[in-house]
């Protein structure tokens, strides 16, 4: 059976970043543990996943804001 959260560091980081975005502001270690990540994975990949989640969230916010119409 394949691990749903990924087996490579890149896959784990991507899965963790997705989990962080889905949980939203205030995502805690406990939230990630409940989603199936191990404490070791959180310690090892948490910072990279947080950066990815924040970068992705800010780019999606920018893309949803409508541009001003030309006068």
PDB file of C-alpha atoms in Angstrom:
ATOM      1  CA  UNK A   1       0.000   0.000   0.000  1.00  0.00           C
ATOM      2  CA  UNK A   2       1.383   3.405  -0.982  1.00  0.00           C
ATOM      3  CA  UNK A   3       1.668   6.179   1.588  1.00  0.00           C
ATOM      4  CA  UNK A   4      -1.019   8.788   0.795  1.00  0.00           C
ATOM      5  CA  UNK A   5       1.145  11.598   2.195  1.00  0.00           C
ATOM      6  CA  UNK A   6       4.109  10.763  -0.023  1.00  0.00           C
ATOM      7  CA  UNK A   7       7.388   8.949   0.301  1.00  0.00           C
ATOM      8  CA  UNK A   8       9.905  11.510  -0.936  1.00  0.00           C
ATOM      9  CA  UNK A   9      10.674  14.722   0.947  1.00  0.00           C
ATOM     10  CA  UNK A  10       9.142  16.765  -1.888  1.00  0.00           C
ATOM     11  CA  UNK A  11       5.887  14.782  -1.757  1.00  0.00           C
ATOM     12  CA  UNK A  12       5.696  15.033   2.029  1.00  0.00           C
ATOM     13  CA  UNK A  13       6.313  18.797   1.943  1.00  0.00           C
ATOM     14  CA  UNK A  14       3.647  19.259  -0.727  1.00  0.00           C
ATOM     15  CA  UNK A  15       1.125  17.147   1.205  1.00  0.00           C
ATOM     16  CA  UNK A  16       1.896  18.970   4.434  1.00  0.00           C
ATOM     17  CA  UNK A  17       1.555  22.370   2.756  1.00  0.00           C
ATOM     18  CA  UNK A  18      -1.837  21.294   1.373  1.00  0.00           C
ATOM     19  CA  UNK A  19      -2.908  20.192   4.849  1.00  0.00           C
ATOM     20  CA  UNK A  20      -1.801  23.516   6.303  1.00  0.00           C
ATOM     21  CA  UNK A  21      -3.778  25.470   3.701  1.00  0.00           C
ATOM     22  CA  UNK A  22      -6.867  23.335   4.249  1.00  0.00           C
ATOM     23  CA  UNK A  23      -6.665  23.765   8.021  1.00  0.00           C
ATOM     24  CA  UNK A  24      -6.135  27.500   7.673  1.00  0.00           C
ATOM     25  CA  UNK A  25      -4.746  30.028  10.107  1.00  0.00           C
ATOM     26  CA  UNK A  26      -3.749  28.534  13.400  1.00  0.00           C
ATOM     27  CA  UNK A  27      -2.743  25.137  12.003  1.00  0.00           C
ATOM     28  CA  UNK A  28      -0.970  23.314  14.825  1.00  0.00           C
ATOM     29  CA  UNK A  29       1.295  20.321  15.148  1.00  0.00           C
ATOM     30  CA  UNK A  30      -1.700  18.442  16.541  1.00  0.00           C
ATOM     31  CA  UNK A  31      -3.693  19.215  13.378  1.00  0.00           C
ATOM     32  CA  UNK A  32      -0.907  17.734  11.261  1.00  0.00           C
ATOM     33  CA  UNK A  33      -0.606  14.691  13.523  1.00  0.00           C
ATOM     34  CA  UNK A  34      -4.342  14.091  13.120  1.00  0.00           C
ATOM     35  CA  UNK A  35      -3.888  14.227   9.330  1.00  0.00           C
ATOM     36  CA  UNK A  36      -1.364  11.382   9.519  1.00  0.00           C
ATOM     37  CA  UNK A  37       2.016  13.103   9.613  1.00  0.00           C
ATOM     38  CA  UNK A  38       4.561  11.857  12.105  1.00  0.00           C
ATOM     39  CA  UNK A  39       6.256  14.128  14.632  1.00  0.00           C
ATOM     40  CA  UNK A  40       9.554  13.442  12.834  1.00  0.00           C
ATOM     41  CA  UNK A  41       8.090  14.534   9.463  1.00  0.00           C
ATOM     42  CA  UNK A  42       6.689  17.697  11.021  1.00  0.00           C
ATOM     43  CA  UNK A  43      10.031  18.595  12.601  1.00  0.00           C
ATOM     44  CA  UNK A  44      11.992  17.777   9.454  1.00  0.00           C
ATOM     45  CA  UNK A  45       9.709  19.264   6.777  1.00  0.00           C
ATOM     46  CA  UNK A  46       7.432  21.669   8.641  1.00  0.00           C
ATOM     47  CA  UNK A  47       9.346  24.858   7.866  1.00  0.00           C
ATOM     48  CA  UNK A  48       9.558  24.113   4.135  1.00  0.00           C
ATOM     49  CA  UNK A  49       5.882  23.149   4.055  1.00  0.00           C
ATOM     50  CA  UNK A  50       4.922  26.362   5.881  1.00  0.00           C
ATOM     51  CA  UNK A  51       6.848  28.442   3.341  1.00  0.00           C
ATOM     52  CA  UNK A  52       5.176  26.591   0.464  1.00  0.00           C
ATOM     53  CA  UNK A  53       1.714  26.992   2.026  1.00  0.00           C
ATOM     54  CA  UNK A  54       2.204  30.721   2.599  1.00  0.00           C
ATOM     55  CA  UNK A  55       3.572  31.298  -0.906  1.00  0.00           C
ATOM     56  CA  UNK A  56       0.729  29.372  -2.467  1.00  0.00           C
ATOM     57  CA  UNK A  57      -1.914  31.096  -0.344  1.00  0.00           C
ATOM     58  CA  UNK A  58      -0.631  34.580  -1.155  1.00  0.00           C
ATOM     59  CA  UNK A  59      -0.449  33.864  -4.879  1.00  0.00           C
ATOM     60  CA  UNK A  60      -4.001  32.513  -4.937  1.00  0.00           C
ATOM     61  CA  UNK A  61      -5.248  35.601  -3.083  1.00  0.00           C
ATOM     62  CA  UNK A  62      -3.587  37.864  -5.639  1.00  0.00           C
ATOM     63  CA  UNK A  63      -5.123  35.952  -8.522  1.00  0.00           C
ATOM     64  CA  UNK A  64      -8.651  36.246  -7.090  1.00  0.00           C
ATOM     65  CA  UNK A  65      -8.609  40.038  -6.775  1.00  0.00           C
ATOM     66  CA  UNK A  66     -10.197  41.592  -9.826  1.00  0.00           C
ATOM     67  CA  UNK A  67      -8.272  44.219 -11.669  1.00  0.00           C
ATOM     68  CA  UNK A  68      -9.690  47.722 -11.912  1.00  0.00           C
ATOM     69  CA  UNK A  69     -11.557  48.471 -15.070  1.00  0.00           C
ATOM     70  CA  UNK A  70     -10.057  51.001 -17.401  1.00  0.00           C
ATOM     71  CA  UNK A  71     -11.781  54.375 -17.224  1.00  0.00           C
TER      72      UNK A  71
END
